[in-house]
Coordinates of C-alpha atoms in Angstrom, one line a residue:
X1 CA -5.4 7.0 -11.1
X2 CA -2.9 5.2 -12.8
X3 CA -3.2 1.4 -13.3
X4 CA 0.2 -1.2 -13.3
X5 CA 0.3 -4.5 -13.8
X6 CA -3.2 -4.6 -11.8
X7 CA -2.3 -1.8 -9.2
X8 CA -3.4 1.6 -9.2
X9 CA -1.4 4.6 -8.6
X10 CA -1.5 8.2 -8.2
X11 CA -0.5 10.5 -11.1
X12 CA 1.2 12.4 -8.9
X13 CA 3.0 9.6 -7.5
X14 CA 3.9 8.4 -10.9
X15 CA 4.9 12.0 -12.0
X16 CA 7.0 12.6 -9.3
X17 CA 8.8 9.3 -9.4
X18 CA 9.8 9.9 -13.3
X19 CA 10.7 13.5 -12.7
X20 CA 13.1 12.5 -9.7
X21 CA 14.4 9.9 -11.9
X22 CA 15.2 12.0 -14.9
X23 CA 16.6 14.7 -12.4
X24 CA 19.1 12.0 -10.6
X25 CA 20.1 10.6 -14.2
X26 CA 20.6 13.6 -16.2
X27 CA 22.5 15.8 -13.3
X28 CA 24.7 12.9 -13.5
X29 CA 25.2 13.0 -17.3
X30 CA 25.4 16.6 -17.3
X31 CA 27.9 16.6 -14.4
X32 CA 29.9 14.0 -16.5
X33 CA 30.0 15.2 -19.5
X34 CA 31.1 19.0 -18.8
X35 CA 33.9 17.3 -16.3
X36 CA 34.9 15.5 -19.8
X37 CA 35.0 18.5 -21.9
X38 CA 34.3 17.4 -25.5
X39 CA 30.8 18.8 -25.7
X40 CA 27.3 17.3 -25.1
X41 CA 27.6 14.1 -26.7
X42 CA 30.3 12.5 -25.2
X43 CA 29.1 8.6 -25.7
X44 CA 31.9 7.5 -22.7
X45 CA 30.2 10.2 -20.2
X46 CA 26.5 9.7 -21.4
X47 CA 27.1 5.6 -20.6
X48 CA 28.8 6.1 -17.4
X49 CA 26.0 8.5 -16.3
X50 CA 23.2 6.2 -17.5
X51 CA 24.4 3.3 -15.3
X52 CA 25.6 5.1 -12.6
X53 CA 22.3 7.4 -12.7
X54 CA 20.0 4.4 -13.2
X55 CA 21.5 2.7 -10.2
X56 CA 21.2 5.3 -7.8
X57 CA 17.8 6.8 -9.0
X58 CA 16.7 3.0 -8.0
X59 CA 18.1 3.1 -4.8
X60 CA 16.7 6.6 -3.6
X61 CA 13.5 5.8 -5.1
X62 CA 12.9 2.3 -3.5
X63 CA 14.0 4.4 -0.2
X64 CA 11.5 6.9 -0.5
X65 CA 9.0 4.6 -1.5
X66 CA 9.8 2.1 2.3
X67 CA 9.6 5.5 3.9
X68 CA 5.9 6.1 2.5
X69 CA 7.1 9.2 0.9
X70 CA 5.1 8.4 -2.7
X71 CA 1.9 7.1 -0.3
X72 CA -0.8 8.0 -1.7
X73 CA -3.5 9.4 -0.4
X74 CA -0.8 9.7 2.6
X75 CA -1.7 8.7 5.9
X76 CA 1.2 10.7 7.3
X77 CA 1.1 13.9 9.0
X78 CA 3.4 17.2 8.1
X79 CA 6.0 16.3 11.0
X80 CA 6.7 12.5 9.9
X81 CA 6.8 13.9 6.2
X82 CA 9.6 16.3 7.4
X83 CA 11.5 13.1 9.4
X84 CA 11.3 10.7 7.1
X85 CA 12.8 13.4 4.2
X86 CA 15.8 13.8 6.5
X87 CA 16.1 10.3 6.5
X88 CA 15.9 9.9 3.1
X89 CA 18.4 12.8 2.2
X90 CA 20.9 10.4 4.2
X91 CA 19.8 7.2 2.6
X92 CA 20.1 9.1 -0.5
X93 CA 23.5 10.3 -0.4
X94 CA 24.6 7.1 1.4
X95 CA 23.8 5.2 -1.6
X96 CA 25.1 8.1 -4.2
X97 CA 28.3 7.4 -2.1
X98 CA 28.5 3.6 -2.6
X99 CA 27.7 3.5 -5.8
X100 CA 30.4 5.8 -7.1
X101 CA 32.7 3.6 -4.2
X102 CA 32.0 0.8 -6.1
X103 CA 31.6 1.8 -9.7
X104 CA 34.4 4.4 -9.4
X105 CA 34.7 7.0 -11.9
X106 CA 38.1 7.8 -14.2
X107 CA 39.4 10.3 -11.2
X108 CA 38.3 11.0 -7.7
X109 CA 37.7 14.3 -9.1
X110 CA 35.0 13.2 -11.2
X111 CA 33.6 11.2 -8.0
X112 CA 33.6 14.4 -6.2
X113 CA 31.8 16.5 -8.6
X114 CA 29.7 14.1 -9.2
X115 CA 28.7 14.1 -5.7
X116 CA 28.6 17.1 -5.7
X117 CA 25.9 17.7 -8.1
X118 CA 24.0 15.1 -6.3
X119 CA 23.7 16.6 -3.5
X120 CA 22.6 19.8 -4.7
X121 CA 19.6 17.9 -6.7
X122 CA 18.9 15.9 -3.0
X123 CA 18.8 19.2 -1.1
X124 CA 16.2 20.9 -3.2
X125 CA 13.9 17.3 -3.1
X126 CA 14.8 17.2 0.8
X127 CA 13.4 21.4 0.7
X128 CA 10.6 20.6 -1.4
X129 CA 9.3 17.8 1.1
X130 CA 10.1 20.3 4.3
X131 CA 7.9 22.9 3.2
X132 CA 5.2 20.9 1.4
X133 CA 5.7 22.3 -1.8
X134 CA 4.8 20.4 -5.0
X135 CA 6.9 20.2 -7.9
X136 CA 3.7 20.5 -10.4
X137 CA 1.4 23.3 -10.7
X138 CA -1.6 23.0 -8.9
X139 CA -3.6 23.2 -12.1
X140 CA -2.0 20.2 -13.7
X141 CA -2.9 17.2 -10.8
X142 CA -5.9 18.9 -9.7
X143 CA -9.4 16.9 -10.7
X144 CA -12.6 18.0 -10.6
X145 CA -14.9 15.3 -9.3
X146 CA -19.0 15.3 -9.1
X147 CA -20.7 13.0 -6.8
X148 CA -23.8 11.6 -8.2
X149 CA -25.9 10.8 -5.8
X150 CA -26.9 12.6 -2.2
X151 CA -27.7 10.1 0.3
X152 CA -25.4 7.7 3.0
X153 CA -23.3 6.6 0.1
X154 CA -22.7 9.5 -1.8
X155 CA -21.9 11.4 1.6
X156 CA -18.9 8.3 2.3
X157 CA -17.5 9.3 -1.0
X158 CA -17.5 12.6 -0.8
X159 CA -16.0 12.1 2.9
X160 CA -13.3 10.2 1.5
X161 CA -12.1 12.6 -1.4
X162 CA -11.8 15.9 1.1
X163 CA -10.0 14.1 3.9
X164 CA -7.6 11.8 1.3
X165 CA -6.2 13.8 -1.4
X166 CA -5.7 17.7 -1.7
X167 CA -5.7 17.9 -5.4
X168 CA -9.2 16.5 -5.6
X169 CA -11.8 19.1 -6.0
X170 CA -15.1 18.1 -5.0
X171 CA -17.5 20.2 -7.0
X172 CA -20.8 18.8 -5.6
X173 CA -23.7 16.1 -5.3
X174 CA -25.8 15.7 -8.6
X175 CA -29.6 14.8 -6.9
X176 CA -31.4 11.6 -8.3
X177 CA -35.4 11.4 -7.9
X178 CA -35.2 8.5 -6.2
X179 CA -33.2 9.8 -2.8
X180 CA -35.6 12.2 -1.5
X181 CA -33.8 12.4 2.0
X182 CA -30.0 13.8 1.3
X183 CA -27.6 12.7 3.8
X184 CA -25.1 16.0 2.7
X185 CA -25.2 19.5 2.8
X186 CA -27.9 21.0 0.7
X187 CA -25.4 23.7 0.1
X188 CA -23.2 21.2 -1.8
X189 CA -26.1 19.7 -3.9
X190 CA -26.0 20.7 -7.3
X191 CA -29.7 21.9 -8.5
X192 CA -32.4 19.3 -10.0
X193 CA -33.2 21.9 -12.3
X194 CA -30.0 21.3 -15.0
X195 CA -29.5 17.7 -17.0
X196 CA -26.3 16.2 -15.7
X197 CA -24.4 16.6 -19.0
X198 CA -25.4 20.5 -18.5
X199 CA -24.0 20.4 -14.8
X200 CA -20.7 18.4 -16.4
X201 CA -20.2 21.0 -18.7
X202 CA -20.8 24.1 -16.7
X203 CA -18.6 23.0 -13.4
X204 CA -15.5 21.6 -16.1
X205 CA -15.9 18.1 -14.4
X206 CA -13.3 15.2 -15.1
X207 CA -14.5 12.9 -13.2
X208 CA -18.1 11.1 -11.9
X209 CA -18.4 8.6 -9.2
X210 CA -21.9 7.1 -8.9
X211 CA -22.7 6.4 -5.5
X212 CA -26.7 6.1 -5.5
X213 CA -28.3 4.4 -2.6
X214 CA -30.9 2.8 -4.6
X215 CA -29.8 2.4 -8.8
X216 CA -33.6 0.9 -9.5
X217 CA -36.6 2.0 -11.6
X218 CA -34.6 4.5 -13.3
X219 CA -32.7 6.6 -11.0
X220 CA -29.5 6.3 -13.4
X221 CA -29.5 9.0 -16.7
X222 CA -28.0 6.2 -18.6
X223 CA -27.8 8.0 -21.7
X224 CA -26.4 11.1 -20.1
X225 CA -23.5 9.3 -18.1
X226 CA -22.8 7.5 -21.7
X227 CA -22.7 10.6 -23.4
X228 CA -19.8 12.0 -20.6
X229 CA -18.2 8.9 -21.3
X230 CA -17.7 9.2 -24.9
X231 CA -16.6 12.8 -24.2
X232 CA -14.0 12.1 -21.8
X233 CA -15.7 12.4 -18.7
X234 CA -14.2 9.6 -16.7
X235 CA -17.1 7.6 -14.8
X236 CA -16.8 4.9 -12.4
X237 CA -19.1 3.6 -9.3
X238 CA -18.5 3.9 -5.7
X239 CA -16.8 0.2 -5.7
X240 CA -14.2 1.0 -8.1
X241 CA -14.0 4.4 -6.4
X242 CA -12.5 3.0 -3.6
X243 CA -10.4 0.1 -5.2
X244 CA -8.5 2.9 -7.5
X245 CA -8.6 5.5 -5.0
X246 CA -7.9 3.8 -1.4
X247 CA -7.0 0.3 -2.4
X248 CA -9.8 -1.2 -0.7
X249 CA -12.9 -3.4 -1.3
X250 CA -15.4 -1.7 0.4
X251 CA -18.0 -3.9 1.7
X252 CA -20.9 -1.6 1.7
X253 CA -20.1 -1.0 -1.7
X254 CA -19.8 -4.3 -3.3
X255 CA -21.6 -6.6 -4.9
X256 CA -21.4 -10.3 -6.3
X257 CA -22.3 -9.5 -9.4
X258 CA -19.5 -6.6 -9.4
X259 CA -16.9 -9.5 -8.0
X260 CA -17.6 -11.8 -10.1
X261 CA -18.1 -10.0 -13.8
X262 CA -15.2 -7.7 -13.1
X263 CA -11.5 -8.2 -13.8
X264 CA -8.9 -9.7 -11.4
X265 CA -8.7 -12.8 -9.0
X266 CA -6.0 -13.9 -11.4
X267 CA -4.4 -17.3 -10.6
X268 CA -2.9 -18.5 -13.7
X269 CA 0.7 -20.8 -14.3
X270 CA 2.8 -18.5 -14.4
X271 CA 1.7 -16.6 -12.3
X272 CA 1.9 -19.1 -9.6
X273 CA 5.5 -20.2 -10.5
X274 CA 6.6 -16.7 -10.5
X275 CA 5.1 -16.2 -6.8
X276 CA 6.9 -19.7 -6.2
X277 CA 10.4 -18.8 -7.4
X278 CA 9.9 -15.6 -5.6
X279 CA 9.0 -17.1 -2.2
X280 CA 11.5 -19.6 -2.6
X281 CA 14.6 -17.3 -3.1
X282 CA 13.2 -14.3 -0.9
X283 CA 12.9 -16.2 2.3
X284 CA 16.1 -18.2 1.6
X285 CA 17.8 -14.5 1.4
X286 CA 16.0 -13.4 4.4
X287 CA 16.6 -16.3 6.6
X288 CA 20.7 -16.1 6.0
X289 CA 20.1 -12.4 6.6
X290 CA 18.5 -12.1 9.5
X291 CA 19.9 -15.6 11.5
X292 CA 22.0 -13.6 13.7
X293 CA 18.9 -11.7 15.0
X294 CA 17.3 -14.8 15.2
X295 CA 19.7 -16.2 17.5
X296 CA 19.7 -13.3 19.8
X297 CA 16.2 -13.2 20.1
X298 CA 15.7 -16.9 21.1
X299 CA 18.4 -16.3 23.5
X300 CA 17.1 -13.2 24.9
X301 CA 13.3 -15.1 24.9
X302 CA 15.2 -18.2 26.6
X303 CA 16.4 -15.9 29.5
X304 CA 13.8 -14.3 30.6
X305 CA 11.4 -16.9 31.1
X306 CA 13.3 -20.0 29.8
X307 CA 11.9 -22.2 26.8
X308 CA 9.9 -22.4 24.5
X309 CA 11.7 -19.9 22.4
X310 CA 9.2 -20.9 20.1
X311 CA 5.4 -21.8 19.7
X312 CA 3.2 -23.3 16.9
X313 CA -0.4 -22.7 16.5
X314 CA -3.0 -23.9 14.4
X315 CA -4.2 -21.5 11.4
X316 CA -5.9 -21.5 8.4
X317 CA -4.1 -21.8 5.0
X318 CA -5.3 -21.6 1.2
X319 CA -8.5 -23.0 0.8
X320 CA -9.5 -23.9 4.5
X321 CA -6.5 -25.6 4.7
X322 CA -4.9 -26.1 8.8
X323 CA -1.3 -25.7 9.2
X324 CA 1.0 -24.7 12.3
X325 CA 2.2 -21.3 12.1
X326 CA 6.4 -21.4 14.0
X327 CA 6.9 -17.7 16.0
X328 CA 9.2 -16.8 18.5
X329 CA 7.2 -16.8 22.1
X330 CA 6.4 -13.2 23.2
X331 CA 3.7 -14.1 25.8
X332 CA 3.7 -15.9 28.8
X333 CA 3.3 -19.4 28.4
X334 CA 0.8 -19.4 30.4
X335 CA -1.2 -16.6 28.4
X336 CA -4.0 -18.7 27.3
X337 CA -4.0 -21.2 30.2
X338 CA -8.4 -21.9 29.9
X339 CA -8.0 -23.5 26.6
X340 CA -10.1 -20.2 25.3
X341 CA -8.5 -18.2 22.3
X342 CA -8.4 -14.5 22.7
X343 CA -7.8 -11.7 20.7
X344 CA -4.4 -9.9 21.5
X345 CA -4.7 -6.2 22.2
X346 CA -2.6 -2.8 22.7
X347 CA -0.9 -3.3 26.1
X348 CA -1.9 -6.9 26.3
X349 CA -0.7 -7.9 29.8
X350 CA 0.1 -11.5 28.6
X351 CA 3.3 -10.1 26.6
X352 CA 6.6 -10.5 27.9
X353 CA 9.0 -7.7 28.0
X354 CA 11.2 -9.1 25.0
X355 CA 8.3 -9.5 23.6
X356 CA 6.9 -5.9 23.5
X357 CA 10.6 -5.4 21.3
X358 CA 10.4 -8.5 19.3
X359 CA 6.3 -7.6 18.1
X360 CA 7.0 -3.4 18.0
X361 CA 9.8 -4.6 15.2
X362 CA 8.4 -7.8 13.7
X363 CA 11.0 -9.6 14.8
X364 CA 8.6 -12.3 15.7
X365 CA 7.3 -13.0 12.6
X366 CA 11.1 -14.1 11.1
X367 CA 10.3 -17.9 12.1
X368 CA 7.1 -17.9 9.7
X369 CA 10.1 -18.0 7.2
X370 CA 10.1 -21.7 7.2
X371 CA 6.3 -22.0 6.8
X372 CA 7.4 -20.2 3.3
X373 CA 9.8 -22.9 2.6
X374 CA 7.5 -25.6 3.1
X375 CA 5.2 -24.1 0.9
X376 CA 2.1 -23.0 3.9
X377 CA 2.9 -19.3 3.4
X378 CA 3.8 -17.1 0.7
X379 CA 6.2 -13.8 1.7
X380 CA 2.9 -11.6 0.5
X381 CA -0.8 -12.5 1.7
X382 CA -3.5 -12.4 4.1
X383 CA -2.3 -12.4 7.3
X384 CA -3.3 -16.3 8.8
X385 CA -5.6 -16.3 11.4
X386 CA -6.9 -19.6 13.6
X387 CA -9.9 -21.8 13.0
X388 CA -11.5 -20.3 16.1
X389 CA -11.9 -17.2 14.9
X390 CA -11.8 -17.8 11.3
X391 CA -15.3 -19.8 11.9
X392 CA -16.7 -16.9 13.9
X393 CA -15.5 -14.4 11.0
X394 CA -17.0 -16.0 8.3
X395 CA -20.4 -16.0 9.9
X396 CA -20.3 -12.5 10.7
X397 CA -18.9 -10.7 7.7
X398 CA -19.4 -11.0 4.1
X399 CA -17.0 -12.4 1.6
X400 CA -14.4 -13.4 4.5
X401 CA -13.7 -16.8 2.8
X402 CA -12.4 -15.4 -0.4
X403 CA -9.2 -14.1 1.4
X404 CA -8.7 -17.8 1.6
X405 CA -8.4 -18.2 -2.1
X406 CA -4.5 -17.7 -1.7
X407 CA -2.0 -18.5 0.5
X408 CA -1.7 -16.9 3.3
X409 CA 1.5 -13.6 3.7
X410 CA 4.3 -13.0 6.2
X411 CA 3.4 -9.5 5.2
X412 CA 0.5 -7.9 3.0
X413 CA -1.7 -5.1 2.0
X414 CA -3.5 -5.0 5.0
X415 CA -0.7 -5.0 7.2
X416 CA 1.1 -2.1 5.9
X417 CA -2.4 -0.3 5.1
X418 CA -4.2 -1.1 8.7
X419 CA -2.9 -0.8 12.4
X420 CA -2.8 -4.2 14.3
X421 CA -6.1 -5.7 14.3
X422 CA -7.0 -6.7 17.5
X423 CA -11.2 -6.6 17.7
X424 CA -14.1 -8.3 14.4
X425 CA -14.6 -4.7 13.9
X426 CA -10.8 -4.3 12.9
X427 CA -10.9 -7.5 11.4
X428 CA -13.7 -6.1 8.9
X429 CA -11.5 -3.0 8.1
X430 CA -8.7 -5.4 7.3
X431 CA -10.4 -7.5 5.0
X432 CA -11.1 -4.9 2.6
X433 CA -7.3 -4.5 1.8
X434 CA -7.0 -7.8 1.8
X435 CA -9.8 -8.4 -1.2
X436 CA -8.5 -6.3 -2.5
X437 CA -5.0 -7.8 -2.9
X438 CA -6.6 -11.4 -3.1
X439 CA -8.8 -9.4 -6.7
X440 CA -5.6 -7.7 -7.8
X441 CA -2.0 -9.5 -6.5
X442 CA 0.8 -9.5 -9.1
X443 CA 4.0 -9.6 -8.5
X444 CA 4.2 -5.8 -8.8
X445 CA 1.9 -5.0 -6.0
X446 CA 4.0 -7.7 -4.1
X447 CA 7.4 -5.7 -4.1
X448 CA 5.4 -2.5 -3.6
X449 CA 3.8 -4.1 0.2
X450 CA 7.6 -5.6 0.8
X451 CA 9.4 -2.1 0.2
X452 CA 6.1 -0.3 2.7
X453 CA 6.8 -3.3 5.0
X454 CA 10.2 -1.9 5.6
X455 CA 9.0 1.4 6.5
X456 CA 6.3 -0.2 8.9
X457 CA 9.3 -1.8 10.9
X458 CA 11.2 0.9 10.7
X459 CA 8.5 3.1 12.2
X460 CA 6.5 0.4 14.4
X461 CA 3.7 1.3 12.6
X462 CA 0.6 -1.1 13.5
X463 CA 3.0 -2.7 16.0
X464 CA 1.0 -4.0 19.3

């Protein structure tokens, strides 16, 4: 894994994105410059094609990225892959098109070659995705990862690795004397017999994850996982396993200790006037944008089952704090008519038939907008939830007051990691994306959860 501006990525993701990059920019160099006819350094064609290039490797990669195309590990199964590559093909060339529309080249010769050129390099990306090649040999991204450890934990780990990420090659469980009872196949567990720095070397490892059930009285080889360490062995414990590898805190993983001695939970100056700016001139963007969907939603709302068009509702803000939440009504107005808040749930009988449209497209959300302006949300967060339940949840599951450390999101990790929530249990899955953006936000990680928010509402993914 990769690590940007607090935010972990994939090598493969980050290989692939700087190939496709170099590919879009050089064909269009190259495409240029042979047009021009005055050899390879032609400084007038190289410009033109770094711009031009630039612009439209920006555009087809920010596309790819809303369509969950660089997801990693990907959640998606062969046939969406295979849609949403046909959809980005079209984006792609869509937005090859405008650009040379409106940065025009010398001649619409030159714009047509140029096109021409980039369609060829789209098709064979558009192939590659179709029929699940990879554009790096298998030997390159593949990592060879040991387990150490053999009971309940261990087993999770290794779950996650096989069912996550094809490139990962589990080699096996290292046995510690203090888990007598393994929880995995015996078959997998690499023999007592062999030091760990023995079983390192002989299986070519690159990578250990701890995950011992019980680290006391001297289960952990600390002189042997230091000595892997100095030699390039990567080592990391099952926390950080799954806050690099699945973007999660994992809440039978953590600890205090490893909250509160680790890095992250950032909430410096400029850091918060950044966030600020951003909210500021994001929702002001959106708002103008998406007023004439607005208006037809509160009009189709309004005749169906008259007013309100809207509703307010107590929630909890940034450090406990209550503040109304403004959405457009998609239940009945009578959906809560004992006084007793309810969870909502798939095929909740309670929402209207506008709003089954307005909540499968998010459309509902828009008027939280002006709980950015006022400064009670942020455009990236936990998702606010109301006292009610937010008492009950803190009770019942660990660590469920730190999401309240920041303000709360229109969007956020959770939401575009995790279908709707609609049950504690859920709400428990949910929180470890959301520790996990409350430990590592930046403004980074914020652009990357707005660009997968716009694949989420253009799939209905998560949508109730």
């Amino acid at each position: 894994m990769i690590k940007i501006s607090s935010h972990y990525f994939h090598r493969r993701t980050i290989l692939q994105i700087m190939v496709y990059a170099v590919l879009i920019v050089g064909t269009l160099i190259v495409s240029l410059t042979m047009q021009a006819g005055t050899g390879m350094f032609n400084v007038s064609a190289i410009s033109s094609g770094v711009i031009r290039g630039a612009l439209m490797a920006i555009g087809i990669l920010t596309v790819n990225f809303a369509l969950g195309l660089y997801e990693q590990p990907s959640t998606l199964t062969v046939g969406q892959v295979r849609a949403r590559a046909v959809l980005s093909f079209l984006f792609s060339m869509a937005i090859a098109g405008g650009i040379l529309f409106l940065l025009p080249l010398q001649s619409p010769y030159q714009n047509e070659q140029a096109l021409v050129a980039l369609l060829i390099i789209v098709s064979g990306m558009l192939i590659i995705r179709l029929f699940g090649g990879n554009i790096f040999p298998a030997s390159y991204t593949r990592q060879r990862v040991l387990v150490f450890g053999t009971g309940a934990r261990a087993g999770v780990v290794g779950q996650s690795l096989q069912e996550n990420d094809p490139s990962i090659e589990l080699v096996g469980y290292f046995s510690s004397s203090n888990e007598k009872e393994p929880a995995v196949s015996a078959l997998r567990v690499i023999s007592s017999g062999q030091t760990l720095t023995d079983a390192v070397s002989k299986y070519r490892v690159d990578k250990i994850v701890v995950a011992l059930s019980e680290r006391r009285g001297g289960s952990m080889p600390m002189r042997e996982l230091l000595d892997c360490k100095v030699n390039g062995i990567q080592v990391i414990d099952i926390a950080t396993h799954f806050e690099q590898f699945l973007g999660q805190i994992r809440l039978e993983a953590v600890s205090a200790g490893w909250l509160i001695f680790g890095d992250g939970f950032k909430q410096g100056l400029v850091r918060s006037i950044v966030k600020w700016l951003f909210d500021m001139i994001g929702a002001s963007l959106l708002l103008i944008i998406a007023s004439p969907v607005m208006l037809v939603t509160a009009l189709l709302i309004f005749m169906e089952g008259g007013g309100p068009v809207l509703y307010r509702q107590e929630r909890v803000g940034r450090n406990g704090r209550i503040f109304n939440v403004i959405k457009f009504r998609s239940m009945r107005n009578d959906a809560e008519k004992d006084g007793t808040p309810r969870w909502a749930s798939a095929g909740d009988a309670r929402v209207t038939r506008i709003g089954k449209i307005i909540r499968k497209m998010r459309i509902d959300e828009l008027p939280q907008l002006f709980c950015v302006l006022k400064g009670d949300m942020s455009l990236v967060g936990p998702r606010p939830e109301r006292p009610y339940f937010v008492d009950q949840l803190t009770r019942e599951i660990p660590y469920y007051a730190l999401r309240h450390g920041i303000k709360p999101g229109l969007t956020g990790w959770a939401q575009v990691r995790y279908h709707y929530g609609a049950s504690i249990k859920d709400t428990e899955h949910k929180l470890q994306y959301d520790l996990y953006y409350v430990k590592n936000h930046s403004w980074f990680l914020d652009l990357v959860i707005l660009f997968e928010t716009v694949g989420v509402v253009l799939t209905g993914k998560g949508a109730q």
